[in-house]
């Protein structure tokens, strides 16, 4: 009899695990059932702001593989609109409800289980249920609901985005592109807390230039509504009119079901797994994606850094192991990029506050340069900030804010950090040069050289 694999969650991590397991084991040896609460599988959640903002014409362009493809081409029984509500590790059985069939109960036995439930948007106490026009943006179903609200009659005119992280600033731009007036409310001193405040200030300036009313150091205290439709966001400084509210307050691991089932959670709230993505202490149970915690390669500490790149890699590792191969997940360094109103933002490794919290003694250096030779048409400015450990000179982190061709310069910095290079070693990196692509001293090399000087080596 074939072994049975049940996958809870049908997006990047879960379906990557299922696909890799299938490549190595035929249906006669391993039957695979996947449960997905939403309507879609294997889609780009990161693309939702660009579809909502009109840069992507059709949401189907965000879907890598439809459920039918998994069923027909991979022999994976994907069941969408099925929510798993219980996992019984003793009975080796999951219980799901069919959401479009009157919550009909379905029980499915398993020999192996992949827990890939993703993450949930942070939902503050003031965002009470039942008030329409308030949206988190985590799944494609969330994007559907938000997109439909933008097309309602009468169409919204005033958007308030609460929170200035990646989703917050990307959705602020999307609302501007849709022709709405936009207010972004951020409790911290700058949006984009994924970079240091001095770099986040550059993002604030750009948002304001685009027409976004950025209000920092301000907390939201509640919502006003009429006939259960939002009309304003209440703050410490008074109400802000709103007929659509987008929550960009970050996300947390979706682990309530895991905790109830007895899966171990780490200090970040994510499921604890080993290098092969096996849940610690639970035979035959795997976890991948935004619901797990990972190890940061710089500090060695557990972190929760939810990114599609990690989810796909972790799912692949789990699937290889389930399929009889051997693979490990080496950890993360938090490399991420985004674009806001034409401004590119990137980071890798530790921010200043993170390096300080980890106990490092470090220096920082910030340089301004251009993406091309200064005399070449299209030369645009960029700012690069590096952190290096005192004594060793080891690169600890990097941040970039700039125009075209700025963000992907984070990649050589990520490779250097991944391989424990010192900034002195980085000065000699043999990077490509031609006037259309870089100054003769690439901004990465200039930043490394200035950081060496800050260390007092030269």
Short mmCIF file of C-alpha atoms in Angstrom, two decimals:
data_model
loop_
_atom_site.label_atom_id
_atom_site.label_comp_id
_atom_site.label_asym_id
_atom_site.label_seq_id
_atom_site.Cartn_x
_atom_site.Cartn_y
_atom_site.Cartn_z
CA UNK A 1 0.00 0.00 0.00
CA UNK A 2 1.27 3.49 -0.88
CA UNK A 3 2.48 5.74 1.90
CA UNK A 4 0.27 8.80 2.40
CA UNK A 5 1.51 12.39 2.57
CA UNK A 6 -0.85 15.18 3.64
CA UNK A 7 0.15 18.81 2.99
CA UNK A 8 -1.56 21.56 5.00
CA UNK A 9 -1.25 24.74 2.94
CA UNK A 10 -1.14 25.01 -0.84
CA UNK A 11 1.09 27.96 -1.61
CA UNK A 12 4.84 28.17 -2.24
CA UNK A 13 6.22 26.06 0.61
CA UNK A 14 3.58 23.34 0.69
CA UNK A 15 3.33 22.74 -3.02
CA UNK A 16 7.10 22.91 -3.48
CA UNK A 17 7.38 20.12 -0.92
CA UNK A 18 4.65 18.12 -2.62
CA UNK A 19 6.16 18.58 -6.09
CA UNK A 20 9.67 17.59 -5.02
CA UNK A 21 8.37 14.51 -3.21
CA UNK A 22 6.39 13.52 -6.30
CA UNK A 23 9.45 13.86 -8.56
CA UNK A 24 11.19 11.24 -6.48
CA UNK A 25 8.30 8.93 -5.63
CA UNK A 26 5.47 7.88 -7.98
CA UNK A 27 1.83 7.78 -6.92
CA UNK A 28 2.03 4.02 -6.54
CA UNK A 29 4.57 4.57 -3.75
CA UNK A 30 3.39 7.90 -2.28
CA UNK A 31 -0.11 9.33 -2.51
CA UNK A 32 -0.27 13.08 -1.83
CA UNK A 33 -3.25 15.11 -0.63
CA UNK A 34 -2.99 18.88 -0.26
CA UNK A 35 -5.47 21.09 1.63
CA UNK A 36 -5.68 24.81 0.86
CA UNK A 37 -8.09 27.18 2.61
CA UNK A 38 -8.14 29.65 -0.29
CA UNK A 39 -9.02 29.33 -3.94
CA UNK A 40 -5.51 29.42 -5.35
CA UNK A 41 -2.27 27.45 -5.21
CA UNK A 42 1.35 28.40 -5.88
CA UNK A 43 0.88 32.11 -6.47
CA UNK A 44 3.00 35.22 -5.94
CA UNK A 45 1.65 37.03 -2.90
CA UNK A 46 4.45 39.57 -3.45
CA UNK A 47 2.80 40.54 -6.74
CA UNK A 48 -0.56 41.49 -5.21
CA UNK A 49 0.27 45.23 -4.76
CA UNK A 50 1.30 45.45 -8.42
CA UNK A 51 -1.94 43.84 -9.59
CA UNK A 52 -4.01 46.05 -7.27
CA UNK A 53 -2.11 49.11 -8.53
CA UNK A 54 -2.71 48.23 -12.18
CA UNK A 55 0.86 47.32 -13.19
CA UNK A 56 -0.22 43.69 -13.66
CA UNK A 57 -3.37 43.33 -15.75
CA UNK A 58 -4.77 40.02 -14.56
CA UNK A 59 -4.44 38.20 -11.24
CA UNK A 60 -3.97 34.91 -13.10
CA UNK A 61 -0.53 36.18 -14.11
CA UNK A 62 0.45 35.82 -10.44
CA UNK A 63 -0.42 32.11 -10.34
CA UNK A 64 2.47 29.79 -11.14
CA UNK A 65 0.40 26.57 -11.13
CA UNK A 66 -3.34 26.16 -10.98
CA UNK A 67 -4.80 23.38 -8.79
CA UNK A 68 -5.78 21.44 -11.93
CA UNK A 69 -2.13 21.30 -13.00
CA UNK A 70 -1.15 19.60 -9.76
CA UNK A 71 -4.02 17.14 -10.11
CA UNK A 72 -3.54 16.31 -13.79
CA UNK A 73 0.22 16.60 -14.29
CA UNK A 74 1.59 15.74 -10.85
CA UNK A 75 -1.04 13.34 -9.54
CA UNK A 76 -1.40 15.46 -6.39
CA UNK A 77 -4.91 15.62 -4.94
CA UNK A 78 -5.20 19.35 -4.22
CA UNK A 79 -8.38 20.35 -2.43
CA UNK A 80 -8.94 24.11 -2.40
CA UNK A 81 -11.42 25.82 -0.08
CA UNK A 82 -10.69 23.15 2.51
CA UNK A 83 -9.57 24.39 5.91
CA UNK A 84 -7.72 22.00 8.18
CA UNK A 85 -9.12 22.48 11.68
CA UNK A 86 -7.44 19.65 13.59
CA UNK A 87 -4.28 17.56 13.46
CA UNK A 88 -4.23 14.37 15.53
CA UNK A 89 -0.67 13.10 15.72
CA UNK A 90 -1.64 10.01 17.71
CA UNK A 91 -4.26 8.87 15.21
CA UNK A 92 -2.14 10.22 12.29
CA UNK A 93 -5.17 12.02 10.92
CA UNK A 94 -6.17 15.56 9.90
CA UNK A 95 -9.69 16.96 9.95
CA UNK A 96 -10.71 19.56 7.38
CA UNK A 97 -13.94 21.34 6.55
CA UNK A 98 -15.13 22.01 3.00
CA UNK A 99 -15.87 25.73 3.13
CA UNK A 100 -18.08 25.77 0.03
CA UNK A 101 -20.04 22.69 1.04
CA UNK A 102 -21.65 23.80 4.27
CA UNK A 103 -18.46 23.04 6.21
CA UNK A 104 -18.74 19.35 5.46
CA UNK A 105 -16.17 17.50 7.55
CA UNK A 106 -13.38 15.54 5.85
CA UNK A 107 -10.95 13.24 7.66
CA UNK A 108 -7.69 12.22 6.00
CA UNK A 109 -5.12 9.77 7.40
CA UNK A 110 -1.42 10.39 6.90
CA UNK A 111 1.91 8.68 7.29
CA UNK A 112 3.80 11.93 6.77
CA UNK A 113 2.61 15.49 7.18
CA UNK A 114 3.86 18.84 5.86
CA UNK A 115 2.69 21.84 7.89
CA UNK A 116 2.87 24.88 5.57
CA UNK A 117 0.17 27.25 6.78
CA UNK A 118 2.12 30.45 6.09
CA UNK A 119 1.61 33.63 8.07
CA UNK A 120 -1.23 35.91 9.10
CA UNK A 121 -1.39 39.71 8.95
CA UNK A 122 -1.06 41.39 12.33
CA UNK A 123 -4.64 42.33 13.20
CA UNK A 124 -4.70 45.04 15.90
CA UNK A 125 -7.49 45.13 18.50
CA UNK A 126 -8.99 48.29 17.02
CA UNK A 127 -9.56 46.61 13.62
CA UNK A 128 -12.78 45.01 14.81
CA UNK A 129 -14.50 42.35 12.74
CA UNK A 130 -17.58 43.33 10.76
CA UNK A 131 -16.42 46.74 9.55
CA UNK A 132 -16.22 46.58 5.78
CA UNK A 133 -13.47 48.32 3.82
CA UNK A 134 -10.60 47.16 6.06
CA UNK A 135 -8.12 44.77 4.45
CA UNK A 136 -5.03 42.75 5.23
CA UNK A 137 -2.98 41.73 2.21
CA UNK A 138 -1.52 38.29 2.74
CA UNK A 139 -3.25 35.92 0.30
CA UNK A 140 -4.55 36.21 -3.24
CA UNK A 141 -8.07 35.90 -1.81
CA UNK A 142 -7.27 39.02 0.27
CA UNK A 143 -6.17 40.72 -2.94
CA UNK A 144 -9.44 39.72 -4.62
CA UNK A 145 -11.48 41.31 -1.85
CA UNK A 146 -9.45 44.53 -1.85
CA UNK A 147 -9.50 44.80 -5.65
CA UNK A 148 -13.29 44.35 -5.71
CA UNK A 149 -13.70 47.08 -3.07
CA UNK A 150 -11.76 49.53 -5.24
CA UNK A 151 -14.26 48.92 -8.06
CA UNK A 152 -17.40 49.29 -5.93
CA UNK A 153 -19.92 52.09 -6.49
CA UNK A 154 -19.25 54.69 -5.24
CA UNK A 155 -15.54 54.15 -5.71
CA UNK A 156 -13.28 54.87 -2.74
CA UNK A 157 -11.48 58.21 -2.78
CA UNK A 158 -9.50 58.25 0.46
CA UNK A 159 -7.15 55.43 1.47
CA UNK A 160 -5.36 55.08 4.78
CA UNK A 161 -2.48 52.61 4.99
CA UNK A 162 -1.61 51.67 8.56
CA UNK A 163 2.01 50.54 8.87
CA UNK A 164 5.01 51.38 6.74
CA UNK A 165 6.64 48.02 6.07
CA UNK A 166 7.04 46.40 2.65
CA UNK A 167 3.32 45.81 2.14
CA UNK A 168 2.42 49.22 3.55
CA UNK A 169 4.60 51.29 1.24
CA UNK A 170 3.84 49.10 -1.77
CA UNK A 171 0.10 49.41 -1.16
CA UNK A 172 0.43 53.17 -0.66
CA UNK A 173 1.92 53.38 -4.14
CA UNK A 174 -0.81 51.09 -5.51
CA UNK A 175 -3.53 53.36 -4.09
CA UNK A 176 -1.84 56.43 -5.61
CA UNK A 177 -1.72 54.65 -8.97
CA UNK A 178 -5.46 54.01 -8.60
CA UNK A 179 -6.06 57.73 -8.20
CA UNK A 180 -6.89 57.79 -4.48
CA UNK A 181 -5.62 60.27 -1.93
CA UNK A 182 -3.39 58.32 0.44
CA UNK A 183 -2.34 58.76 4.05
CA UNK A 184 0.28 56.41 5.47
CA UNK A 185 0.29 56.20 9.26
CA UNK A 186 3.45 54.77 10.85
CA UNK A 187 3.96 54.43 14.59
CA UNK A 188 7.76 54.50 14.28
CA UNK A 189 9.98 57.40 13.35
CA UNK A 190 10.20 56.31 9.69
CA UNK A 191 8.51 53.82 7.38
CA UNK A 192 10.53 50.81 6.23
CA UNK A 193 11.77 49.60 9.61
CA UNK A 194 13.61 46.94 7.61
CA UNK A 195 16.35 49.54 7.08
CA UNK A 196 17.96 51.96 9.52
CA UNK A 197 16.04 55.20 10.22
CA UNK A 198 18.45 57.37 8.21
CA UNK A 199 17.83 55.17 5.15
CA UNK A 200 14.09 55.03 5.85
CA UNK A 201 14.02 58.83 5.77
CA UNK A 202 14.93 58.64 2.07
CA UNK A 203 11.83 56.50 1.50
CA UNK A 204 9.68 59.01 3.40
CA UNK A 205 10.90 61.85 1.20
CA UNK A 206 10.05 59.89 -1.95
CA UNK A 207 6.57 58.96 -0.73
CA UNK A 208 5.81 62.58 0.07
CA UNK A 209 7.07 63.68 -3.34
CA UNK A 210 4.59 61.27 -4.90
CA UNK A 211 1.77 62.81 -2.90
CA UNK A 212 1.45 60.38 0.01
CA UNK A 213 0.67 62.09 3.32
CA UNK A 214 3.19 60.30 5.57
CA UNK A 215 2.51 60.67 9.28
CA UNK A 216 5.17 59.14 11.51
CA UNK A 217 5.28 58.71 15.26
CA UNK A 218 1.51 58.33 15.25
CA UNK A 219 -0.59 55.48 16.67
CA UNK A 220 -4.01 54.42 15.43
CA UNK A 221 -6.60 54.05 18.18
CA UNK A 222 -9.77 52.99 16.37
CA UNK A 223 -12.09 53.17 13.38
CA UNK A 224 -15.19 55.21 12.64
CA UNK A 225 -17.90 53.66 10.47
CA UNK A 226 -21.38 54.20 9.11
CA UNK A 227 -23.65 51.25 8.27
CA UNK A 228 -20.69 48.96 9.01
CA UNK A 229 -18.53 50.68 6.33
CA UNK A 230 -15.33 52.42 7.45
CA UNK A 231 -15.39 56.21 7.26
CA UNK A 232 -12.28 57.26 9.18
CA UNK A 233 -9.22 56.07 11.06
CA UNK A 234 -8.95 57.48 14.57
CA UNK A 235 -5.50 58.53 15.77
CA UNK A 236 -4.00 60.33 18.73
CA UNK A 237 -4.09 63.52 16.64
CA UNK A 238 -7.68 63.14 15.44
CA UNK A 239 -9.56 61.25 12.71
CA UNK A 240 -8.30 60.72 9.17
CA UNK A 241 -11.05 60.26 6.53
CA UNK A 242 -10.95 56.83 4.89
CA UNK A 243 -13.22 54.74 2.73
CA UNK A 244 -10.60 52.02 2.42
CA UNK A 245 -8.04 50.95 5.04
CA UNK A 246 -5.08 48.69 4.32
CA UNK A 247 -3.25 47.01 7.19
CA UNK A 248 0.51 46.91 6.69
CA UNK A 249 1.52 46.11 10.26
CA UNK A 250 3.52 43.03 9.45
CA UNK A 251 2.72 39.34 9.74
CA UNK A 252 3.11 36.56 12.30
CA UNK A 253 3.51 32.80 11.90
CA UNK A 254 0.21 30.98 11.44
CA UNK A 255 0.80 28.41 14.15
CA UNK A 256 -2.40 28.20 16.23
CA UNK A 257 -3.22 24.81 14.70
CA UNK A 258 0.35 23.64 15.23
CA UNK A 259 0.30 24.63 18.88
CA UNK A 260 -3.00 22.81 19.47
CA UNK A 261 -1.56 19.72 17.80
CA UNK A 262 1.47 19.82 20.09
CA UNK A 263 4.08 20.92 17.56
CA UNK A 264 6.95 22.77 19.28
CA UNK A 265 7.16 26.54 18.76
CA UNK A 266 10.31 28.61 19.12
CA UNK A 267 10.87 32.06 20.65
CA UNK A 268 9.76 33.79 17.44
CA UNK A 269 6.42 31.98 17.47
CA UNK A 270 7.36 29.86 14.47
CA UNK A 271 7.44 26.07 14.36
CA UNK A 272 10.81 24.63 15.41
CA UNK A 273 12.46 22.52 12.70
CA UNK A 274 15.85 20.96 12.13
CA UNK A 275 18.15 21.46 9.14
CA UNK A 276 16.09 19.02 7.03
CA UNK A 277 12.82 20.85 7.87
CA UNK A 278 11.63 18.08 10.19
CA UNK A 279 9.58 19.30 13.14
CA UNK A 280 11.73 18.81 16.22
CA UNK A 281 10.70 15.69 18.14
CA UNK A 282 7.81 14.74 15.82
CA UNK A 283 8.50 11.76 13.61
CA UNK A 284 7.18 12.06 10.07
CA UNK A 285 6.11 15.70 10.50
CA UNK A 286 7.68 18.51 8.48
CA UNK A 287 7.13 22.27 8.45
CA UNK A 288 8.14 24.86 5.87
CA UNK A 289 7.63 28.47 4.86
CA UNK A 290 6.33 31.50 6.73
CA UNK A 291 5.08 29.41 9.66
CA UNK A 292 8.56 28.26 10.73
CA UNK A 293 11.50 29.97 12.34
CA UNK A 294 14.94 29.86 10.78
CA UNK A 295 18.51 30.37 11.97
CA UNK A 296 20.20 33.65 11.13
CA UNK A 297 23.63 32.87 9.72
CA UNK A 298 25.24 35.99 11.21
CA UNK A 299 24.00 35.76 14.80
CA UNK A 300 23.18 32.05 14.99
CA UNK A 301 19.88 32.99 16.64
CA UNK A 302 16.34 31.94 15.65
CA UNK A 303 14.49 34.47 13.50
CA UNK A 304 11.20 34.71 11.64
CA UNK A 305 11.87 36.28 8.24
CA UNK A 306 8.88 35.44 6.01
CA UNK A 307 9.90 35.65 2.35
CA UNK A 308 8.85 33.71 -0.73
CA UNK A 309 12.48 32.87 -1.47
CA UNK A 310 12.81 31.07 1.86
CA UNK A 311 9.45 29.33 1.51
CA UNK A 312 10.29 27.85 -1.88
CA UNK A 313 13.73 26.68 -0.74
CA UNK A 314 12.43 25.17 2.49
CA UNK A 315 9.61 23.39 0.67
CA UNK A 316 12.11 21.99 -1.80
CA UNK A 317 14.32 20.71 1.03
CA UNK A 318 11.41 19.01 2.79
CA UNK A 319 10.19 17.44 -0.46
CA UNK A 320 13.62 16.06 -1.34
CA UNK A 321 13.88 14.43 2.08
CA UNK A 322 10.34 13.03 1.96
CA UNK A 323 11.18 11.67 -1.48
CA UNK A 324 14.13 9.71 -0.11
CA UNK A 325 16.92 12.16 -0.91
CA UNK A 326 19.00 14.31 1.40
CA UNK A 327 18.93 18.10 1.64
CA UNK A 328 19.35 20.75 4.33
CA UNK A 329 18.31 24.39 4.66
CA UNK A 330 21.39 26.48 5.52
CA UNK A 331 19.68 29.42 7.22
CA UNK A 332 18.91 33.01 6.24
CA UNK A 333 20.51 36.44 6.25
CA UNK A 334 17.37 38.46 5.51
CA UNK A 335 18.14 39.66 2.00
CA UNK A 336 15.15 41.57 0.63
CA UNK A 337 14.37 44.20 -2.00
CA UNK A 338 11.39 46.32 -2.95
CA UNK A 339 10.53 49.32 -5.10
CA UNK A 340 8.52 52.31 -3.93
CA UNK A 341 7.53 55.02 -6.39
CA UNK A 342 10.60 54.30 -8.51
CA UNK A 343 12.86 54.23 -5.45
CA UNK A 344 14.58 50.89 -4.87
CA UNK A 345 15.20 49.67 -1.31
CA UNK A 346 17.35 46.68 -0.35
CA UNK A 347 18.91 45.15 2.72
CA UNK A 348 20.85 42.07 3.82
CA UNK A 349 22.26 40.92 7.14
CA UNK A 350 21.83 42.98 10.31
CA UNK A 351 20.49 46.48 10.83
CA UNK A 352 22.21 48.71 13.39
CA UNK A 353 19.67 47.92 16.13
CA UNK A 354 19.95 44.19 15.40
CA UNK A 355 23.74 44.23 15.52
CA UNK A 356 23.60 46.14 18.79
CA UNK A 357 21.04 43.70 20.26
CA UNK A 358 23.26 40.78 19.27
CA UNK A 359 26.17 42.33 21.17
CA UNK A 360 28.42 43.25 18.25
CA UNK A 361 30.83 46.17 18.39
CA UNK A 362 30.59 47.63 14.91
CA UNK A 363 31.13 50.62 12.68
CA UNK A 364 28.94 51.98 9.92
CA UNK A 365 29.78 53.83 6.74
CA UNK A 366 27.40 55.51 4.32
CA UNK A 367 28.32 56.58 0.79
CA UNK A 368 26.53 58.23 -2.08
CA UNK A 369 27.33 57.22 -5.62
CA UNK A 370 25.63 56.61 -8.97
CA UNK A 371 24.41 53.54 -10.82
CA UNK A 372 26.45 54.44 -13.92
CA UNK A 373 29.40 56.61 -14.82
CA UNK A 374 28.46 60.14 -13.80
CA UNK A 375 28.72 61.45 -17.35
CA UNK A 376 26.60 58.67 -18.86
CA UNK A 377 22.91 59.36 -19.62
CA UNK A 378 20.60 57.95 -17.00
CA UNK A 379 23.07 58.15 -14.12
CA UNK A 380 20.98 58.12 -10.93
CA UNK A 381 22.05 58.49 -7.29
CA UNK A 382 22.11 55.73 -4.72
CA UNK A 383 23.03 55.53 -1.06
CA UNK A 384 24.78 52.48 0.41
CA UNK A 385 25.29 51.82 4.11
CA UNK A 386 27.49 49.03 5.44
CA UNK A 387 27.99 47.61 8.93
CA UNK A 388 31.23 45.84 9.85
CA UNK A 389 32.44 44.22 13.04
CA UNK A 390 35.19 46.02 14.94
CA UNK A 391 38.34 44.00 15.26
CA UNK A 392 37.59 41.45 12.52
CA UNK A 393 36.24 43.77 9.82
CA UNK A 394 33.63 41.16 8.94
CA UNK A 395 30.64 42.48 7.02
CA UNK A 396 27.53 42.34 9.22
CA UNK A 397 24.92 44.05 7.10
CA UNK A 398 24.19 46.29 4.13
CA UNK A 399 21.40 48.60 3.00
CA UNK A 400 20.79 50.38 -0.31
CA UNK A 401 18.35 53.09 -1.32
CA UNK A 402 18.46 54.48 -4.85
CA UNK A 403 17.03 54.65 -8.32
CA UNK A 404 17.32 52.26 -11.25
CA UNK A 405 19.78 49.38 -10.90
CA UNK A 406 20.40 50.14 -7.23
CA UNK A 407 18.56 47.33 -5.41
CA UNK A 408 20.19 44.34 -7.10
CA UNK A 409 23.59 45.56 -5.98
CA UNK A 410 22.56 44.03 -2.67
CA UNK A 411 23.32 40.62 -4.22
CA UNK A 412 27.16 40.84 -4.24
CA UNK A 413 26.91 42.21 -0.70
CA UNK A 414 24.71 39.25 0.31
CA UNK A 415 27.22 36.81 -1.21
CA UNK A 416 30.06 38.50 0.66
CA UNK A 417 28.14 38.37 3.93
CA UNK A 418 27.07 34.74 3.36
CA UNK A 419 30.73 33.79 2.99
CA UNK A 420 31.97 35.78 6.02
CA UNK A 421 34.07 38.19 3.98
CA UNK A 422 35.70 41.22 5.55
CA UNK A 423 35.18 44.66 4.07
CA UNK A 424 38.91 44.81 3.36
CA UNK A 425 38.60 41.69 1.21
CA UNK A 426 35.59 43.21 -0.53
CA UNK A 427 37.58 46.25 -1.71
CA UNK A 428 39.42 43.95 -4.10
CA UNK A 429 36.33 42.26 -5.57
CA UNK A 430 36.55 42.02 -9.37
CA UNK A 431 33.16 43.52 -10.26
CA UNK A 432 32.07 44.36 -13.78
CA UNK A 433 32.65 47.84 -15.16
CA UNK A 434 31.43 49.76 -18.18
CA UNK A 435 30.04 53.32 -18.19
CA UNK A 436 26.42 52.18 -18.88
CA UNK A 437 26.50 49.88 -15.84
CA UNK A 438 28.74 51.37 -13.16
CA UNK A 439 31.33 54.00 -12.33
CA UNK A 440 34.92 52.77 -12.53
CA UNK A 441 34.66 52.27 -8.76
CA UNK A 442 31.37 50.47 -8.26
CA UNK A 443 29.27 51.84 -5.37
CA UNK A 444 29.73 48.50 -3.57
CA UNK A 445 33.52 48.93 -3.68
CA UNK A 446 33.33 52.57 -2.62
CA UNK A 447 31.20 51.58 0.38
CA UNK A 448 33.62 48.78 1.32
CA UNK A 449 36.58 51.14 1.07
CA UNK A 450 34.93 53.77 3.28
CA UNK A 451 34.01 51.12 5.86
CA UNK A 452 37.65 49.97 5.96
CA UNK A 453 38.60 53.56 6.68
CA UNK A 454 35.98 53.72 9.48
CA UNK A 455 37.57 50.64 11.01
CA UNK A 456 40.91 52.44 11.03
CA UNK A 457 42.58 49.80 8.88
CA UNK A 458 43.75 52.28 6.27
#
